[in-house]
Amino acid sequence: DSGVTQTPKHLITATGQRVTLRCSPRSGDLSVYWYQQSLDQGLQFLIQYYNGEERAKGNILERFSAQQFPDLHSELNLSSLELGDSALYFCASSAQQTTGELFFGEGSRLTVL
Amino acid sequence: GQSLEQPSEVTAVEGAIVQINCTYQTSGFYGLSWYQQHDGGAPTFLSYNALDGLEETGRFSSFLSRSDSYGYLLLQELQMKDSASYFCAVRAAGNKLTFGGGTRVLVKP
């Protein structure tokens, strides 16, 4: 158990819909990352927050947005969903802003029908 | 941007040694990490090299050569439970931790 909690674990929805994925980082970790992993693919970096502020941005679609709240939990919002958005979405956290060691949650598996 | 290359698949028998190479192109390099991911599971951190040289952690070792933009993960005394995907990841400018495409390691009895 990494200490990072993600909900929901599984989510099935229809094209055009909007979903919110939630992440609670390890206790004390200020940095939260979101990654997308499609079937048999690598981990695509979406976005990073540190203590409530956006720190780095990857190839995140405009239909996706995220934020980190004062209690340090983070939410990833996916809207106007398309079939290709079906993937595992991982949240990870770290104590430091720049580190190679991330602690990943179990992921949220999104299926868009 | 960053790009990383690693082999897509490696097969070996129990007890063998496997080396997974990773070459990268990036700006503002800070370090190279390695992660293990079993099917359906979460990536778990194995090692991080910020400086040149070899880091050993039990059966796993990781090496970095900054001048060659190259690193490798060495898996020794392979066990069946080592069957998984292994990802190298680069920490570079802009705070991004960018992952390679992963190497699937299949351990056979």
PDB file of C-alpha atoms in Angstrom:
ATOM      1  CA  ASP A   1       0.000   0.000   0.000  1.00  0.00           C
ATOM      2  CA  SER A   2       1.600   3.252  -1.218  1.00  0.00           C
ATOM      3  CA  GLY A   3      -0.598   5.468   0.939  1.00  0.00           C
ATOM      4  CA  VAL A   4      -2.073   7.190  -2.123  1.00  0.00           C
ATOM      5  CA  THR A   5      -5.830   6.726  -2.443  1.00  0.00           C
ATOM      6  CA  GLN A   6      -7.737   7.050  -5.682  1.00  0.00           C
ATOM      7  CA  THR A   7     -11.476   6.902  -6.221  1.00  0.00           C
ATOM      8  CA  PRO A   8     -13.360   5.515  -7.976  1.00  0.00           C
ATOM      9  CA  LYS A   9     -11.427   2.348  -8.873  1.00  0.00           C
ATOM     10  CA  HIS A  10     -13.631   1.681 -11.875  1.00  0.00           C
ATOM     11  CA  LEU A  11     -15.888   3.956 -13.857  1.00  0.00           C
ATOM     12  CA  ILE A  12     -17.995   3.242 -16.923  1.00  0.00           C
ATOM     13  CA  THR A  13     -19.625   6.111 -18.738  1.00  0.00           C
ATOM     14  CA  ALA A  14     -20.824   7.211 -22.155  1.00  0.00           C
ATOM     15  CA  THR A  15     -19.281   9.443 -24.774  1.00  0.00           C
ATOM     16  CA  GLY A  16     -19.916  13.110 -24.198  1.00  0.00           C
ATOM     17  CA  GLN A  17     -20.155  12.735 -20.436  1.00  0.00           C
ATOM     18  CA  ARG A  18     -18.020  14.280 -17.712  1.00  0.00           C
ATOM     19  CA  VAL A  19     -16.307  12.507 -14.828  1.00  0.00           C
ATOM     20  CA  THR A  20     -14.207  13.503 -11.849  1.00  0.00           C
ATOM     21  CA  LEU A  21     -11.381  11.369 -10.492  1.00  0.00           C
ATOM     22  CA  ARG A  22     -10.185  11.973  -6.978  1.00  0.00           C
ATOM     23  CA  CYS A  23      -6.801  11.481  -5.379  1.00  0.00           C
ATOM     24  CA  SER A  24      -5.614  11.738  -1.784  1.00  0.00           C
ATOM     25  CA  PRO A  25      -1.808  11.869  -1.562  1.00  0.00           C
ATOM     26  CA  ARG A  26       0.320  10.232   1.100  1.00  0.00           C
ATOM     27  CA  SER A  27       0.219  12.021   4.406  1.00  0.00           C
ATOM     28  CA  GLY A  28       2.618  14.940   4.269  1.00  0.00           C
ATOM     29  CA  ASP A  29       3.219  14.851   0.510  1.00  0.00           C
ATOM     30  CA  LEU A  30       2.723  18.230  -1.117  1.00  0.00           C
ATOM     31  CA  SER A  31       3.192  17.206  -4.751  1.00  0.00           C
ATOM     32  CA  VAL A  32       0.561  15.407  -6.814  1.00  0.00           C
ATOM     33  CA  TYR A  33       0.942  14.077 -10.346  1.00  0.00           C
ATOM     34  CA  TRP A  34      -1.593  12.689 -12.802  1.00  0.00           C
ATOM     35  CA  TYR A  35      -0.715  10.143 -15.471  1.00  0.00           C
ATOM     36  CA  GLN A  36      -2.749   8.413 -18.160  1.00  0.00           C
ATOM     37  CA  GLN A  37      -1.994   4.837 -19.214  1.00  0.00           C
ATOM     38  CA  SER A  38      -3.822   3.406 -22.198  1.00  0.00           C
ATOM     39  CA  LEU A  39      -3.896  -0.323 -22.866  1.00  0.00           C
ATOM     40  CA  ASP A  40      -0.373  -1.737 -23.068  1.00  0.00           C
ATOM     41  CA  GLN A  41       1.061   1.753 -23.274  1.00  0.00           C
ATOM     42  CA  GLY A  42       3.455   3.761 -21.196  1.00  0.00           C
ATOM     43  CA  LEU A  43       2.570   6.392 -18.664  1.00  0.00           C
ATOM     44  CA  GLN A  44       1.704   9.732 -20.214  1.00  0.00           C
ATOM     45  CA  PHE A  45       2.291  12.684 -17.927  1.00  0.00           C
ATOM     46  CA  LEU A  46      -0.702  14.965 -17.642  1.00  0.00           C
ATOM     47  CA  ILE A  47      -0.089  17.511 -14.911  1.00  0.00           C
ATOM     48  CA  GLN A  48       1.664  18.176 -11.596  1.00  0.00           C
ATOM     49  CA  TYR A  49       0.635  20.275  -8.604  1.00  0.00           C
ATOM     50  CA  TYR A  50       2.715  21.343  -5.650  1.00  0.00           C
ATOM     51  CA  ASN A  51       1.009  22.710  -2.554  1.00  0.00           C
ATOM     52  CA  GLY A  52      -1.989  23.853  -4.523  1.00  0.00           C
ATOM     53  CA  GLU A  53      -0.185  25.392  -7.473  1.00  0.00           C
ATOM     54  CA  GLU A  54       0.312  23.968 -10.939  1.00  0.00           C
ATOM     55  CA  ARG A  55       3.995  23.153 -11.439  1.00  0.00           C
ATOM     56  CA  ALA A  56       4.259  21.250 -14.702  1.00  0.00           C
ATOM     57  CA  LYS A  57       2.007  20.409 -17.583  1.00  0.00           C
ATOM     58  CA  GLY A  58       2.230  17.579 -20.071  1.00  0.00           C
ATOM     59  CA  ASN A  59       0.116  16.780 -23.092  1.00  0.00           C
ATOM     60  CA  ILE A  60      -3.123  17.311 -21.238  1.00  0.00           C
ATOM     61  CA  LEU A  61      -6.139  17.845 -23.461  1.00  0.00           C
ATOM     62  CA  GLU A  62      -8.142  21.039 -23.142  1.00  0.00           C
ATOM     63  CA  ARG A  63     -11.141  18.860 -22.222  1.00  0.00           C
ATOM     64  CA  PHE A  64      -9.228  17.790 -19.107  1.00  0.00           C
ATOM     65  CA  SER A  65      -8.581  19.942 -16.084  1.00  0.00           C
ATOM     66  CA  ALA A  66      -7.255  19.394 -12.606  1.00  0.00           C
ATOM     67  CA  GLN A  67      -6.775  21.155  -9.324  1.00  0.00           C
ATOM     68  CA  GLN A  68      -5.249  20.598  -5.915  1.00  0.00           C
ATOM     69  CA  PHE A  69      -7.223  21.740  -2.915  1.00  0.00           C
ATOM     70  CA  PRO A  70      -5.993  23.276   0.369  1.00  0.00           C
ATOM     71  CA  ASP A  71      -6.196  19.871   2.053  1.00  0.00           C
ATOM     72  CA  LEU A  72      -3.847  18.656  -0.729  1.00  0.00           C
ATOM     73  CA  HIS A  73      -6.238  16.221  -2.336  1.00  0.00           C
ATOM     74  CA  SER A  74      -6.525  16.564  -6.084  1.00  0.00           C
ATOM     75  CA  GLU A  75      -9.224  16.063  -8.667  1.00  0.00           C
ATOM     76  CA  LEU A  76      -8.913  15.377 -12.381  1.00  0.00           C
ATOM     77  CA  ASN A  77     -11.925  16.409 -14.426  1.00  0.00           C
ATOM     78  CA  LEU A  78     -12.497  14.815 -17.820  1.00  0.00           C
ATOM     79  CA  SER A  79     -15.239  16.272 -19.982  1.00  0.00           C
ATOM     80  CA  SER A  80     -16.797  15.638 -23.398  1.00  0.00           C
ATOM     81  CA  LEU A  81     -15.488  12.131 -23.098  1.00  0.00           C
ATOM     82  CA  GLU A  82     -14.458  10.197 -26.189  1.00  0.00           C
ATOM     83  CA  LEU A  83     -13.842   6.489 -26.704  1.00  0.00           C
ATOM     84  CA  GLY A  84     -10.110   7.160 -26.804  1.00  0.00           C
ATOM     85  CA  ASP A  85     -10.167   8.510 -23.267  1.00  0.00           C
ATOM     86  CA  SER A  86     -10.666   4.990 -21.961  1.00  0.00           C
ATOM     87  CA  ALA A  87      -7.567   4.325 -19.889  1.00  0.00           C
ATOM     88  CA  LEU A  88      -6.101   3.868 -16.442  1.00  0.00           C
ATOM     89  CA  TYR A  89      -5.580   7.190 -14.723  1.00  0.00           C
ATOM     90  CA  PHE A  90      -2.924   7.164 -12.045  1.00  0.00           C
ATOM     91  CA  CYS A  91      -2.302   9.683  -9.355  1.00  0.00           C
ATOM     92  CA  ALA A  92       1.082   9.810  -7.666  1.00  0.00           C
ATOM     93  CA  SER A  93       2.501  11.880  -4.874  1.00  0.00           C
ATOM     94  CA  SER A  94       5.903  12.861  -3.559  1.00  0.00           C
ATOM     95  CA  ALA A  95       7.241  14.806  -0.626  1.00  0.00           C
ATOM     96  CA  GLN A  96       9.509  16.979  -2.710  1.00  0.00           C
ATOM     97  CA  GLN A  97       8.753  19.110  -5.711  1.00  0.00           C
ATOM     98  CA  THR A  98      11.545  17.621  -7.776  1.00  0.00           C
ATOM     99  CA  THR A  99      12.268  13.987  -7.182  1.00  0.00           C
ATOM    100  CA  GLY A 100      12.480  10.755  -9.087  1.00  0.00           C
ATOM    101  CA  GLU A 101      10.580   8.826  -6.433  1.00  0.00           C
ATOM    102  CA  LEU A 102       6.823   8.900  -6.818  1.00  0.00           C
ATOM    103  CA  PHE A 103       4.264   6.874  -4.917  1.00  0.00           C
ATOM    104  CA  PHE A 104       1.414   5.751  -7.137  1.00  0.00           C
ATOM    105  CA  GLY A 105      -2.167   5.012  -6.269  1.00  0.00           C
ATOM    106  CA  GLU A 106      -3.923   1.927  -7.631  1.00  0.00           C
ATOM    107  CA  GLY A 107      -5.458   3.935 -10.444  1.00  0.00           C
ATOM    108  CA  SER A 108      -8.933   4.684 -11.715  1.00  0.00           C
ATOM    109  CA  ARG A 109      -9.953   2.615 -14.706  1.00  0.00           C
ATOM    110  CA  LEU A 110     -12.190   4.642 -16.998  1.00  0.00           C
ATOM    111  CA  THR A 111     -14.209   2.951 -19.712  1.00  0.00           C
ATOM    112  CA  VAL A 112     -16.039   5.168 -22.187  1.00  0.00           C
ATOM    113  CA  LEU A 113     -18.737   3.385 -24.211  1.00  0.00           C
TER     114      LEU A 113
ATOM    115  CA  GLY B   1      10.832  17.830 -24.868  1.00  0.00           C
ATOM    116  CA  GLN B   2      11.993  14.496 -23.589  1.00  0.00           C
ATOM    117  CA  SER B   3      12.233  11.126 -25.314  1.00  0.00           C
ATOM    118  CA  LEU B   4      13.251   7.773 -23.894  1.00  0.00           C
ATOM    119  CA  GLU B   5      13.970   4.481 -25.607  1.00  0.00           C
ATOM    120  CA  GLN B   6      13.944   1.054 -24.025  1.00  0.00           C
ATOM    121  CA  PRO B   7      13.395  -2.425 -25.480  1.00  0.00           C
ATOM    122  CA  SER B   8       9.794  -3.530 -25.659  1.00  0.00           C
ATOM    123  CA  GLU B   9      10.265  -7.058 -24.375  1.00  0.00           C
ATOM    124  CA  VAL B  10      12.857  -9.347 -22.805  1.00  0.00           C
ATOM    125  CA  THR B  11      12.509 -13.044 -22.007  1.00  0.00           C
ATOM    126  CA  ALA B  12      14.778 -14.947 -19.624  1.00  0.00           C
ATOM    127  CA  VAL B  13      14.746 -18.022 -17.386  1.00  0.00           C
ATOM    128  CA  GLU B  14      14.661 -18.156 -13.620  1.00  0.00           C
ATOM    129  CA  GLY B  15      18.035 -17.465 -12.057  1.00  0.00           C
ATOM    130  CA  ALA B  16      19.307 -15.537 -15.070  1.00  0.00           C
ATOM    131  CA  ILE B  17      20.451 -11.923 -15.296  1.00  0.00           C
ATOM    132  CA  VAL B  18      18.615  -9.351 -17.398  1.00  0.00           C
ATOM    133  CA  GLN B  19      19.782  -5.874 -18.334  1.00  0.00           C
ATOM    134  CA  ILE B  20      17.251  -3.311 -19.521  1.00  0.00           C
ATOM    135  CA  ASN B  21      18.813  -0.378 -21.307  1.00  0.00           C
ATOM    136  CA  CYS B  22      17.371   3.105 -21.469  1.00  0.00           C
ATOM    137  CA  THR B  23      18.618   5.945 -23.630  1.00  0.00           C
ATOM    138  CA  TYR B  24      17.173   9.390 -23.329  1.00  0.00           C
ATOM    139  CA  GLN B  25      17.177  12.799 -24.942  1.00  0.00           C
ATOM    140  CA  THR B  26      16.238  15.686 -22.740  1.00  0.00           C
ATOM    141  CA  SER B  27      17.129  19.159 -21.608  1.00  0.00           C
ATOM    142  CA  GLY B  28      17.903  20.063 -18.041  1.00  0.00           C
ATOM    143  CA  PHE B  29      18.457  16.469 -16.882  1.00  0.00           C
ATOM    144  CA  TYR B  30      18.237  15.848 -13.140  1.00  0.00           C
ATOM    145  CA  GLY B  31      18.056  12.078 -12.832  1.00  0.00           C
ATOM    146  CA  LEU B  32      16.845   8.703 -14.058  1.00  0.00           C
ATOM    147  CA  SER B  33      14.323   6.550 -12.218  1.00  0.00           C
ATOM    148  CA  TRP B  34      13.152   2.969 -12.644  1.00  0.00           C
ATOM    149  CA  TYR B  35       9.705   1.617 -11.862  1.00  0.00           C
ATOM    150  CA  GLN B  36       8.166  -1.840 -11.861  1.00  0.00           C
ATOM    151  CA  GLN B  37       4.563  -2.478 -12.817  1.00  0.00           C
ATOM    152  CA  HIS B  38       2.786  -5.817 -12.641  1.00  0.00           C
ATOM    153  CA  ASP B  39      -0.204  -6.354 -14.911  1.00  0.00           C
ATOM    154  CA  GLY B  40      -3.170  -4.443 -13.584  1.00  0.00           C
ATOM    155  CA  GLY B  41      -1.142  -2.915 -10.786  1.00  0.00           C
ATOM    156  CA  ALA B  42       0.361   0.415  -9.912  1.00  0.00           C
ATOM    157  CA  PRO B  43       3.922   1.380 -10.802  1.00  0.00           C
ATOM    158  CA  THR B  44       6.267   0.991  -7.857  1.00  0.00           C
ATOM    159  CA  PHE B  45       9.536   2.845  -7.446  1.00  0.00           C
ATOM    160  CA  LEU B  46      12.748   0.826  -7.731  1.00  0.00           C
ATOM    161  CA  SER B  47      15.631   3.280  -7.940  1.00  0.00           C
ATOM    162  CA  TYR B  48      16.770   6.796  -8.783  1.00  0.00           C
ATOM    163  CA  ASN B  49      20.187   7.797 -10.148  1.00  0.00           C
ATOM    164  CA  ALA B  50      21.114  11.460 -10.128  1.00  0.00           C
ATOM    165  CA  LEU B  51      24.850  10.896 -10.454  1.00  0.00           C
ATOM    166  CA  ASP B  52      26.951   8.638 -12.660  1.00  0.00           C
ATOM    167  CA  GLY B  53      27.584   5.164 -11.386  1.00  0.00           C
ATOM    168  CA  LEU B  54      25.946   2.043 -10.099  1.00  0.00           C
ATOM    169  CA  GLU B  55      23.326   1.875  -7.351  1.00  0.00           C
ATOM    170  CA  GLU B  56      22.623  -1.548  -5.879  1.00  0.00           C
ATOM    171  CA  THR B  57      19.468  -2.510  -4.032  1.00  0.00           C
ATOM    172  CA  GLY B  58      19.277  -6.199  -3.352  1.00  0.00           C
ATOM    173  CA  ARG B  59      18.895  -8.171  -6.580  1.00  0.00           C
ATOM    174  CA  PHE B  60      18.308  -5.002  -8.598  1.00  0.00           C
ATOM    175  CA  SER B  61      20.970  -2.501  -9.643  1.00  0.00           C
ATOM    176  CA  SER B  62      20.702   0.672 -11.688  1.00  0.00           C
ATOM    177  CA  PHE B  63      23.415   2.477 -13.617  1.00  0.00           C
ATOM    178  CA  LEU B  64      23.645   5.952 -15.081  1.00  0.00           C
ATOM    179  CA  SER B  65      26.038   7.617 -17.490  1.00  0.00           C
ATOM    180  CA  ARG B  66      25.049  11.260 -17.888  1.00  0.00           C
ATOM    181  CA  SER B  67      27.631  11.876 -20.605  1.00  0.00           C
ATOM    182  CA  ASP B  68      26.142   9.062 -22.698  1.00  0.00           C
ATOM    183  CA  SER B  69      22.506   9.861 -21.824  1.00  0.00           C
ATOM    184  CA  TYR B  70      22.196   6.203 -20.947  1.00  0.00           C
ATOM    185  CA  GLY B  71      21.204   4.057 -18.055  1.00  0.00           C
ATOM    186  CA  TYR B  72      20.276   0.476 -17.340  1.00  0.00           C
ATOM    187  CA  LEU B  73      18.459  -1.645 -14.812  1.00  0.00           C
ATOM    188  CA  LEU B  74      20.059  -4.973 -13.937  1.00  0.00           C
ATOM    189  CA  LEU B  75      17.875  -7.730 -12.592  1.00  0.00           C
ATOM    190  CA  GLN B  76      19.839 -10.570 -11.036  1.00  0.00           C
ATOM    191  CA  GLU B  77      18.802 -14.036  -9.861  1.00  0.00           C
ATOM    192  CA  LEU B  78      15.540 -13.673 -11.738  1.00  0.00           C
ATOM    193  CA  GLN B  79      12.429 -15.004 -10.038  1.00  0.00           C
ATOM    194  CA  MET B  80       8.994 -15.699 -11.495  1.00  0.00           C
ATOM    195  CA  LYS B  81       7.616 -12.753  -9.534  1.00  0.00           C
ATOM    196  CA  ASP B  82       9.932 -10.443 -11.494  1.00  0.00           C
ATOM    197  CA  SER B  83       7.711 -10.906 -14.554  1.00  0.00           C
ATOM    198  CA  ALA B  84       6.411  -7.377 -15.021  1.00  0.00           C
ATOM    199  CA  SER B  85       6.896  -4.221 -17.041  1.00  0.00           C
ATOM    200  CA  TYR B  86       9.818  -2.005 -16.181  1.00  0.00           C
ATOM    201  CA  PHE B  87       9.846   1.704 -16.983  1.00  0.00           C
ATOM    202  CA  CYS B  88      12.688   4.176 -17.013  1.00  0.00           C
ATOM    203  CA  ALA B  89      11.723   7.770 -16.295  1.00  0.00           C
ATOM    204  CA  VAL B  90      13.612  11.019 -16.664  1.00  0.00           C
ATOM    205  CA  ARG B  91      13.381  13.925 -14.265  1.00  0.00           C
ATOM    206  CA  ALA B  92      14.140  16.979 -16.348  1.00  0.00           C
ATOM    207  CA  ALA B  93      13.558  20.681 -16.655  1.00  0.00           C
ATOM    208  CA  GLY B  94      10.047  21.840 -15.941  1.00  0.00           C
ATOM    209  CA  ASN B  95       9.583  19.354 -13.103  1.00  0.00           C
ATOM    210  CA  LYS B  96       8.256  16.710 -15.439  1.00  0.00           C
ATOM    211  CA  LEU B  97       8.895  13.037 -14.767  1.00  0.00           C
ATOM    212  CA  THR B  98       8.631  11.505 -18.226  1.00  0.00           C
ATOM    213  CA  PHE B  99       8.329   7.740 -18.614  1.00  0.00           C
ATOM    214  CA  GLY B 100       9.606   5.493 -21.357  1.00  0.00           C
ATOM    215  CA  GLY B 101       7.333   3.032 -23.125  1.00  0.00           C
ATOM    216  CA  GLY B 102       8.253   0.186 -20.794  1.00  0.00           C
ATOM    217  CA  THR B 103      10.000  -3.167 -21.144  1.00  0.00           C
ATOM    218  CA  ARG B 104       7.963  -6.281 -20.540  1.00  0.00           C
ATOM    219  CA  VAL B 105      10.079  -8.913 -18.807  1.00  0.00           C
ATOM    220  CA  LEU B 106       8.886 -12.481 -19.031  1.00  0.00           C
ATOM    221  CA  VAL B 107      10.547 -14.963 -16.716  1.00  0.00           C
ATOM    222  CA  LYS B 108      10.248 -18.610 -17.670  1.00  0.00           C
ATOM    223  CA  PRO B 109      10.821 -21.599 -15.388  1.00  0.00           C
TER     224      PRO B 109
END
